[in-house]
PDB file of C-alpha atoms and ligand atoms in Angstrom:
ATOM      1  CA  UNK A1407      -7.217-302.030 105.878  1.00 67.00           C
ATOM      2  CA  UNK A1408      -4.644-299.469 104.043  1.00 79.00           C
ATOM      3  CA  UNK A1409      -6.559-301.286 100.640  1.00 84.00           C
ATOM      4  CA  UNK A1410      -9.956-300.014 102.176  1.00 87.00           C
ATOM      5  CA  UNK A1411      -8.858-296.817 102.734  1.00 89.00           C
ATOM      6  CA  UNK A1412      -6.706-296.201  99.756  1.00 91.00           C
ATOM      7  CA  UNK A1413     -10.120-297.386  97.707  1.00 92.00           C
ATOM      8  CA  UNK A1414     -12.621-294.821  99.494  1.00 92.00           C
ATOM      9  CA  UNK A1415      -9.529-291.559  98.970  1.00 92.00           C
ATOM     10  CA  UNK A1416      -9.902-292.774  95.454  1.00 93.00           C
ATOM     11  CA  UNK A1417     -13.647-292.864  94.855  1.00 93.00           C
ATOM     12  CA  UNK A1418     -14.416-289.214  97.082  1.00 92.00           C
ATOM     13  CA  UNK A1419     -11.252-287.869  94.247  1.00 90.00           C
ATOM     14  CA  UNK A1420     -13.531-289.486  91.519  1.00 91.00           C
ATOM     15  CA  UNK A1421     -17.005-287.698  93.207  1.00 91.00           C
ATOM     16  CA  UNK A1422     -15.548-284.639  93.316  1.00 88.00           C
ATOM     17  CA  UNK A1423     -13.902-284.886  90.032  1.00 86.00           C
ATOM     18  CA  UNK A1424     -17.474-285.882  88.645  1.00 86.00           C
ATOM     19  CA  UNK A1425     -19.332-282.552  89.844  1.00 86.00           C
ATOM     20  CA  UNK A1426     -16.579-280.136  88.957  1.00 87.00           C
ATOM     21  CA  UNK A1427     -16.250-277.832  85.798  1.00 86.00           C
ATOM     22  CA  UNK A1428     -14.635-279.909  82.594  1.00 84.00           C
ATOM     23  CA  UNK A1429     -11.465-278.056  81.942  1.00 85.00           C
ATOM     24  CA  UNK A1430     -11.559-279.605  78.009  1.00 88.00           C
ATOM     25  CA  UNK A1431     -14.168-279.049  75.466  1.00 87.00           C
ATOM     26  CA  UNK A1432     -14.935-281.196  72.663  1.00 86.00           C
ATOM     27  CA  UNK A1433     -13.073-279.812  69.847  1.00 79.00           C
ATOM     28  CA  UNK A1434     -13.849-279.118  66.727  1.00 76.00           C
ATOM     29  CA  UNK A1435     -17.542-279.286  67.860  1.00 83.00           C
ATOM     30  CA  UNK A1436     -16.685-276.622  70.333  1.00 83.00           C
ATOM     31  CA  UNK A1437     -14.025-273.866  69.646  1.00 79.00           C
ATOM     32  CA  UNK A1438     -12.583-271.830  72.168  1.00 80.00           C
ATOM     33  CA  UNK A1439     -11.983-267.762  71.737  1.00 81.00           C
ATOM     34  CA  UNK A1440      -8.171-267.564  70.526  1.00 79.00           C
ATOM     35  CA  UNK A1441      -6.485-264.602  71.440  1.00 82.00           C
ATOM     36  CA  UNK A1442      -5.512-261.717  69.455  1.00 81.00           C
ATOM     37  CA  UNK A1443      -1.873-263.114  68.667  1.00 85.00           C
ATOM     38  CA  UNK A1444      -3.408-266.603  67.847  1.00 87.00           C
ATOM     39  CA  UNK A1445      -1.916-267.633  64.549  1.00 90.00           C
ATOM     40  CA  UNK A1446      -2.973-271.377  63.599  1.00 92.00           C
ATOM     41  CA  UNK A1447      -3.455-272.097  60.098  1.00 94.00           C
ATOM     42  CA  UNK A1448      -2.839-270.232  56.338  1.00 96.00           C
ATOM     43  CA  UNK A1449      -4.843-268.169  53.953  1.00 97.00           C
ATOM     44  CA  UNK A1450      -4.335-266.603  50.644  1.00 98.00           C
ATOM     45  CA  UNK A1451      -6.136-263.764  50.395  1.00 97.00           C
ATOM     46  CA  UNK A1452      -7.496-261.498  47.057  1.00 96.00           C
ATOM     47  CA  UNK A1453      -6.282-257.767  46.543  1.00 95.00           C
ATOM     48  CA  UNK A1454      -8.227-254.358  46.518  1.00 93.00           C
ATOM     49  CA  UNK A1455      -9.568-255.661  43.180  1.00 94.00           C
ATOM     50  CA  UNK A1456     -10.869-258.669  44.074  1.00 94.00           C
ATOM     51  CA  UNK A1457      -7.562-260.552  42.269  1.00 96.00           C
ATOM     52  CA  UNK A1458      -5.465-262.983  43.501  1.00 97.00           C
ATOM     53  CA  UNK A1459      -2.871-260.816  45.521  1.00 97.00           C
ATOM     54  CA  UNK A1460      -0.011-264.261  45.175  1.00 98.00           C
ATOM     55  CA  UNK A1461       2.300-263.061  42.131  1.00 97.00           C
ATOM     56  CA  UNK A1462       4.510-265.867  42.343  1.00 97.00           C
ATOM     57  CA  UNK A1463       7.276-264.332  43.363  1.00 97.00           C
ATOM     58  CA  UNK A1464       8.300-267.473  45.408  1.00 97.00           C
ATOM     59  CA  UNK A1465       9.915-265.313  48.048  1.00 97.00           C
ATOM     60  CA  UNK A1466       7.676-267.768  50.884  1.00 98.00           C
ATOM     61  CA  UNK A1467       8.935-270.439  49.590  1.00 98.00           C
ATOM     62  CA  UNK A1468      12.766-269.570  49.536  1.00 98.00           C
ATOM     63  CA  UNK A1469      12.608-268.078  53.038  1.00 97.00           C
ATOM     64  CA  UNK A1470      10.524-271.460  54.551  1.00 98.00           C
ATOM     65  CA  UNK A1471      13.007-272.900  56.823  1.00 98.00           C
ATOM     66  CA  UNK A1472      10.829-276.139  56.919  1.00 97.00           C
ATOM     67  CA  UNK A1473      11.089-276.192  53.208  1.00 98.00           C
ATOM     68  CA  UNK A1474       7.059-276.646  52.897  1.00 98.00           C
ATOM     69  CA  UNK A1475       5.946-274.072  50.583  1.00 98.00           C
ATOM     70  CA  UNK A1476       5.834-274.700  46.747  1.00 98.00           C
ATOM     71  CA  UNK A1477       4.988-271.710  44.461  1.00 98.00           C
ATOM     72  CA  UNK A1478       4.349-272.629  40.530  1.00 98.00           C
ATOM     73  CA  UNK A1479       4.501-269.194  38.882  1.00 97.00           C
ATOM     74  CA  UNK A1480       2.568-268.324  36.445  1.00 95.00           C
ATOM     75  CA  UNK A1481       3.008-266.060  33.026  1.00 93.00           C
ATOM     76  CA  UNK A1482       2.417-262.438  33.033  1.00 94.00           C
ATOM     77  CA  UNK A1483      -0.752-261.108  32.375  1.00 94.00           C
ATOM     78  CA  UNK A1484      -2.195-257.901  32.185  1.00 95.00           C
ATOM     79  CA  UNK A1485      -4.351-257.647  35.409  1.00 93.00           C
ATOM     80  CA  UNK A1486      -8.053-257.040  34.620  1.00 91.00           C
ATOM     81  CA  UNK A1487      -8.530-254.623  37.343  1.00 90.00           C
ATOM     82  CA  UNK A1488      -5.317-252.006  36.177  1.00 91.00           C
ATOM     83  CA  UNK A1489      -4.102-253.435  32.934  1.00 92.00           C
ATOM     84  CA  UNK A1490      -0.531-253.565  34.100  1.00 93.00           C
ATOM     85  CA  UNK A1491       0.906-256.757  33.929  1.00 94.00           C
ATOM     86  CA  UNK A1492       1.634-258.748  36.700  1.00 95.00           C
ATOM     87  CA  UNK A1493       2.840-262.043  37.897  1.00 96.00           C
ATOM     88  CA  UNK A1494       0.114-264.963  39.190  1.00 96.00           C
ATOM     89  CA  UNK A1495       0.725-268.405  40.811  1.00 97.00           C
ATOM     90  CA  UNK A1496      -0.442-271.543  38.766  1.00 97.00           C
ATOM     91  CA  UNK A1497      -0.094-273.323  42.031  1.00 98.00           C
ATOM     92  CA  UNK A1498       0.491-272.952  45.630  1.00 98.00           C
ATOM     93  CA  UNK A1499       0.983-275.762  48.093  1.00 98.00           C
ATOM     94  CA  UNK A1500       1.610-275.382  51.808  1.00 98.00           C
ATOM     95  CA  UNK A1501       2.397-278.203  53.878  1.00 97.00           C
ATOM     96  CA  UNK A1502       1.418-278.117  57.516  1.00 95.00           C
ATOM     97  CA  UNK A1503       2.859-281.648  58.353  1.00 95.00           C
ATOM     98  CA  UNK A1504       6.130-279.655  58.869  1.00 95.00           C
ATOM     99  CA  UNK A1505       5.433-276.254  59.717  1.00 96.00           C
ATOM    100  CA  UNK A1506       7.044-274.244  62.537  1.00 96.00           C
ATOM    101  CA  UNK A1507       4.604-271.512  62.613  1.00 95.00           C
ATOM    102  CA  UNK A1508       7.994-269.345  62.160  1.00 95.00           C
ATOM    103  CA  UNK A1509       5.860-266.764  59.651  1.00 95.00           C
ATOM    104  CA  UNK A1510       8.542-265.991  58.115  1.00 96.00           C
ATOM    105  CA  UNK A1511       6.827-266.931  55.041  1.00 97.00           C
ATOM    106  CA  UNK A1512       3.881-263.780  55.639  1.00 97.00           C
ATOM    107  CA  UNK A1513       6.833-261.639  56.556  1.00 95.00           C
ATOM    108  CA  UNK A1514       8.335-261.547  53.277  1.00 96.00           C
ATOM    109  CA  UNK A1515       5.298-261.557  50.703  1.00 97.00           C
ATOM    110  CA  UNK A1516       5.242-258.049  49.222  1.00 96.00           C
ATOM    111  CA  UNK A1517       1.931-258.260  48.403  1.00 96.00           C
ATOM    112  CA  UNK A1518       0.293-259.286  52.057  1.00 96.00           C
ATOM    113  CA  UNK A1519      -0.974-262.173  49.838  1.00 97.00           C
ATOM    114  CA  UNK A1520      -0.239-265.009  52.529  1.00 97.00           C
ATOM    115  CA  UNK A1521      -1.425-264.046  55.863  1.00 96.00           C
ATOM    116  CA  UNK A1522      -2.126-266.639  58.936  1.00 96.00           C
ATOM    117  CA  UNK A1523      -5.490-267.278  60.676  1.00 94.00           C
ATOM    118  CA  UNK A1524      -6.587-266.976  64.299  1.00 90.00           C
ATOM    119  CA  UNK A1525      -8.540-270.106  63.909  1.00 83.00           C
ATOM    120  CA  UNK A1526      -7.558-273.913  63.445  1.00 82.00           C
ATOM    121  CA  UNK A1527      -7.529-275.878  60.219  1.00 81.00           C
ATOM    122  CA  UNK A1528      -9.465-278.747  60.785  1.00 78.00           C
ATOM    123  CA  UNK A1529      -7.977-282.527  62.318  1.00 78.00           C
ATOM    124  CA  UNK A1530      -7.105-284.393  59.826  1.00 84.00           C
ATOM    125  CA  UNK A1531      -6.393-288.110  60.145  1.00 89.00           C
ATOM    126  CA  UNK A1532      -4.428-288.746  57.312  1.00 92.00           C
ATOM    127  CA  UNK A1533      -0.956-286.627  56.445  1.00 93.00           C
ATOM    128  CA  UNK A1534      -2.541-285.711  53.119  1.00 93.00           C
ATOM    129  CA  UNK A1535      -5.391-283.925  55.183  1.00 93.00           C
ATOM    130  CA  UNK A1536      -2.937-281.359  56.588  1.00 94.00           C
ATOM    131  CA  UNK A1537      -1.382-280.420  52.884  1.00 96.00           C
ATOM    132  CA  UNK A1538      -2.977-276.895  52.214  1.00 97.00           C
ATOM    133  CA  UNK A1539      -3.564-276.441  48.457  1.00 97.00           C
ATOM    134  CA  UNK A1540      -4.386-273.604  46.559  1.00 98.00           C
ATOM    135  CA  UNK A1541      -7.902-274.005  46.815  1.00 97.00           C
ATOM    136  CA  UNK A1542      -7.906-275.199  50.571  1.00 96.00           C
ATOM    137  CA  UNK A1543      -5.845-271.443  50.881  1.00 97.00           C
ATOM    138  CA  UNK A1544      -8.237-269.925  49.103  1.00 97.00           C
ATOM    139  CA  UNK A1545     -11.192-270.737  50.782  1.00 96.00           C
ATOM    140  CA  UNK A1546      -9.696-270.292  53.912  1.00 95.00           C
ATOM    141  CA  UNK A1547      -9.472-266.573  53.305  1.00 96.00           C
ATOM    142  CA  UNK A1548     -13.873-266.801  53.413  1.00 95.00           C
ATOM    143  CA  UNK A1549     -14.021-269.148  55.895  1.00 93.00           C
ATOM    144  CA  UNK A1550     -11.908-268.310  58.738  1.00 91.00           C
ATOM    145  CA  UNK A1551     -10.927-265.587  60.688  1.00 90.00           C
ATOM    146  CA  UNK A1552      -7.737-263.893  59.466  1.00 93.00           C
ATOM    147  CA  UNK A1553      -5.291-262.214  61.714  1.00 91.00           C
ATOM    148  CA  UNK A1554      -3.894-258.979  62.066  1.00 90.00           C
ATOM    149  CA  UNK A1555      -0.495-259.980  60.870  1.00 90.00           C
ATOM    150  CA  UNK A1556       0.117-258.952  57.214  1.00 92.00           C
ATOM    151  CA  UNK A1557       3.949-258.676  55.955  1.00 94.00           C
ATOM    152  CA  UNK A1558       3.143-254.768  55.386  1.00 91.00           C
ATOM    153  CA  UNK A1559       2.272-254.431  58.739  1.00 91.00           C
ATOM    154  CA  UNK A1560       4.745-256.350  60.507  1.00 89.00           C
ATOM    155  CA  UNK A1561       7.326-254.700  58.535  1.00 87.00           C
ATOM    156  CA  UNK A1562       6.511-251.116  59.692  1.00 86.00           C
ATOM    157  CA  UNK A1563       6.764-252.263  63.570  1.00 86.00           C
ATOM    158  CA  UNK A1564      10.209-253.431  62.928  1.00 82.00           C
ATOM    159  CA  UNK A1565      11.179-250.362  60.627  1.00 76.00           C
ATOM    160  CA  UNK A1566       9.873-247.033  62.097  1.00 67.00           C
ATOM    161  CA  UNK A1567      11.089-245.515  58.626  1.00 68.00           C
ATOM    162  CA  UNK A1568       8.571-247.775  57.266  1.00 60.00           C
ATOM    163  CA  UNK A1569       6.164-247.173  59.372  1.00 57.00           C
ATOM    164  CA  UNK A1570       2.661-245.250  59.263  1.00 59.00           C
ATOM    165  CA  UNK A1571       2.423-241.410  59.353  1.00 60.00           C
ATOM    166  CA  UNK A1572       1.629-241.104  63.031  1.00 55.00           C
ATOM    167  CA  UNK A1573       4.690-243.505  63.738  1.00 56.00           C
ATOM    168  CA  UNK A1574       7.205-241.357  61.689  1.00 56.00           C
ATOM    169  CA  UNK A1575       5.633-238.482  63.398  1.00 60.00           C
ATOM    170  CA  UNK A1576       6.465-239.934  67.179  1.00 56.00           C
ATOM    171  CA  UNK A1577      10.306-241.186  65.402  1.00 52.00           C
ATOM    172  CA  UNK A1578      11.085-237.035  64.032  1.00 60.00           C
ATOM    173  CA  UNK A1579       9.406-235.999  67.365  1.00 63.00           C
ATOM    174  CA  UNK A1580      12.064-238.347  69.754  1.00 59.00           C
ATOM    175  CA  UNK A1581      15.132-238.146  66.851  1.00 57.00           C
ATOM    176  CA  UNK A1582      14.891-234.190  67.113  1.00 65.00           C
ATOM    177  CA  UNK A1583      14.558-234.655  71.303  1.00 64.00           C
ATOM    178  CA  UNK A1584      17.609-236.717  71.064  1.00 58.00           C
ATOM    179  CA  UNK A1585      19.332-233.786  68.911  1.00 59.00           C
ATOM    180  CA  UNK A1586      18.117-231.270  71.632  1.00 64.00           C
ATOM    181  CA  UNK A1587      19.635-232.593  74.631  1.00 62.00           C
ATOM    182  CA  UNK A1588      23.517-233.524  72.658  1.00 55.00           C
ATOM    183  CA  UNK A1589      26.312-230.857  73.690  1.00 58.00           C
ATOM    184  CA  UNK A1590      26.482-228.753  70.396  1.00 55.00           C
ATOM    185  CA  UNK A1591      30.823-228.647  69.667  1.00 53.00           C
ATOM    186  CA  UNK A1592      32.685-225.902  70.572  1.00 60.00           C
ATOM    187  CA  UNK A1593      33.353-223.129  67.590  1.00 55.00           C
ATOM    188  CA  UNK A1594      36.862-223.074  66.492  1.00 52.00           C
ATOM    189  CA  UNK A1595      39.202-220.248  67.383  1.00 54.00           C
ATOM    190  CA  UNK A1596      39.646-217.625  64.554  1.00 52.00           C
ATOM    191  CA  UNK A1597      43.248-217.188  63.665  1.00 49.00           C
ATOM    192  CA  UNK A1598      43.876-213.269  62.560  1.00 51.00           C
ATOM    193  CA  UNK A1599      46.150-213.140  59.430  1.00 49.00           C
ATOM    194  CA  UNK A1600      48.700-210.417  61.186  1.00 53.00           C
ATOM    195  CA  UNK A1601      48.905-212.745  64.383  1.00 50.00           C
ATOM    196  CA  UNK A1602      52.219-215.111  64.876  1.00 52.00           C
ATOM    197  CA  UNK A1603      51.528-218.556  64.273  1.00 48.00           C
ATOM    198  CA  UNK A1604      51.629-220.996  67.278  1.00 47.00           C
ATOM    199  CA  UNK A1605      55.099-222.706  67.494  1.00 47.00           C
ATOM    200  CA  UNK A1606      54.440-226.473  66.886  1.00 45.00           C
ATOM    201  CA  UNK A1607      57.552-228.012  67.299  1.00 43.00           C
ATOM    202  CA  UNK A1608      60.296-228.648  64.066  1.00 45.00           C
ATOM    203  CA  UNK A1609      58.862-229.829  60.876  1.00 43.00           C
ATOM    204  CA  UNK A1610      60.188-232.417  58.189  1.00 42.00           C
ATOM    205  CA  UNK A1611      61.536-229.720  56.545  1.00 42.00           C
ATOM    206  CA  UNK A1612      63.599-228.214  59.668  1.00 38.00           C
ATOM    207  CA  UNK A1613      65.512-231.520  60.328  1.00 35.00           C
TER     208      UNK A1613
HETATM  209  S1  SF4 B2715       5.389-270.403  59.063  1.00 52.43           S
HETATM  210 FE1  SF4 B2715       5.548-272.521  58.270  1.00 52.43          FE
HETATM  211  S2  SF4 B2715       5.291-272.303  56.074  1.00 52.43           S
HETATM  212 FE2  SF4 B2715       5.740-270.235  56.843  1.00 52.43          FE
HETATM  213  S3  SF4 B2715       7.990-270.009  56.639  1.00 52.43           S
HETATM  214 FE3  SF4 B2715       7.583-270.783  58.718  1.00 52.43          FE
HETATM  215  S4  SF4 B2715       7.753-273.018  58.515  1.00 52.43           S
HETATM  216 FE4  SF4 B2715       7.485-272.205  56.443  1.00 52.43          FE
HETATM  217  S1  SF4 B2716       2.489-265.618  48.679  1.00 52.43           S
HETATM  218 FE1  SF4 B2716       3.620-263.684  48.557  1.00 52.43          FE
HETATM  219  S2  SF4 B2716       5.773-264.287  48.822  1.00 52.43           S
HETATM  220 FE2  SF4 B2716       4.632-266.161  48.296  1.00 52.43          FE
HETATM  221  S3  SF4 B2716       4.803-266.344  46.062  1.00 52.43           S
HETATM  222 FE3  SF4 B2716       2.882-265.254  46.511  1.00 52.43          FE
HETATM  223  S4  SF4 B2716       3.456-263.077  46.404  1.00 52.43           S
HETATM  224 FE4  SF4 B2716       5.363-264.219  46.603  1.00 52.43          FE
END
C-alpha cells in the first residue's frame, strides 16, 4: 500500500514538474544576458590606431598566479601609425584550463591591451580547445562583447590621484573639507627681548 502511494506522490511531482517553466536553457544554442560585472573569457584588443595595443612587456604573464600566460616579445619597430618605436608580441598564449579569473593579468597591462569579456568562450571538449592563442584573442576582441574593465580604468577607482578629472575634483573638494573642520594650532607666545627669561631649572653647565 505505502508502494502505491509512494508511486502516485512521485508521478503528480513528475506532472507538475512537466508543465512548469525549465529553469536551464540549452547552452551555447541559447545564451543568457550576463550582468554588467560578468567577466568570462579574454580578448586582445587593437589601439586608437588600429595596432596591436600588446607590447610585450610580459607584465601579464609575471603577475599570473596560475602561471598561464606566455608572452613572446617581439623587436622594436617603429609603429606605422606615430613612427615611434614600440614593442609588439610575436606570440601570446593564454591558457584557460587553469585560470582563476583573478584579472590580475588586465590590471597590470599598461596599455589596456588584455581586457576580459562579458560573454563565454565556447565548450570545448578537448583541453587544447580551452588554450587561447593569439589569434583565438584576437578575434575575440570582434566577436564578443568586451567588458568595462580595462587596467586604466580599474586603476583610477583604486587611486583617486589617478583618477578622472571629475574624481580629483570630488578628492580636492572632501581633502580641503577635511582641512576645514581640523583645530588650526595655537600661535606661539612672543618672547620680548627686554623680558626675563623663564627659569627652567639648572643646566649642564650649572652642575
Ligand atoms: S585572470 Fe587568469 S590569466 Fe589573468 S592573471 Fe588571473 S589566473 Fe592569470
Ligand atoms: S597584454 Fe599588456 S601586460 Fe601583457 S604583454 Fe601585452 S602589453 Fe604587456
Amino acid at each position: 500500500m505505502g508502494y502505491f502511494f509512494d508511486a502516485a506522490r512521485a508521478m503528480a511531482m513528475s506532472l507538475k514538474s512537466a508543465f512548469r517553466k525549465p529553469t536551464t536553457i540549452e547552452y551555447p544554442f541559447e545564451k543568457r544576458d550576463q550582468g554588467p560585472r560578468a567577466r568570462l573569457t579574454f580578448a586582445l584588443v587593437h589601439d586608437e590606431h588600429e595596432e596591436e595595443a600588446c607590447v610585450g612587456c610580459l607584465m601579464c604573464q609575471k603577475i599570473c598566479p596560475s602561471q598561464v600566460i606566455t608572452v613572446v616579445p617581439g623587436k622594436k619597430r617603429p609603429s606605422e601609425a606615430t613612427g615611434k618605436k614600440r614593442g609588439f608580441a610575436d606570440d601570446f598564449v593564454l591558457d584557460m584550463n587553469a585560470c582563476i579569473y583573478c584579472e590580475l593579468c588586465v590590471q597590470v597591462c599598461p596599455t589596456d591591451a588584455i581586457v576580459m569579456t562579458q560573454e563565454h568562450m565556447r565548450p570545448g571538449f578537448a583541453r587544447e580547445d580551452l588554450v587561447l592563442t593569439m589569434d583565438k584573442l584576437y578575434a575575440n576582441e570582434q566577436e564578443k562583447e568586451l567588458s568595462w574593465g580595462r587596467a586604466s580604468i580599474l586603476l583610477a577607482m583604486q587611486d583617486p590621484k589617478r583618477g578622472t578629472d571629475q574624481e580629483r575634483a570630488v578628492t580636492k573638494k572632501k581633502s580641503a573639507a577635511k582641512a576645514a573642520t581640523k583645530p588650526k594650532p595655537e600661535p606661539k607666545a612672543e618672547v620680548k627681548a627686554d623680558e626675563p627669561k623663564a627659569d627652567t631649572g639648572p643646566t649642564e653647565d650649572a652642575s
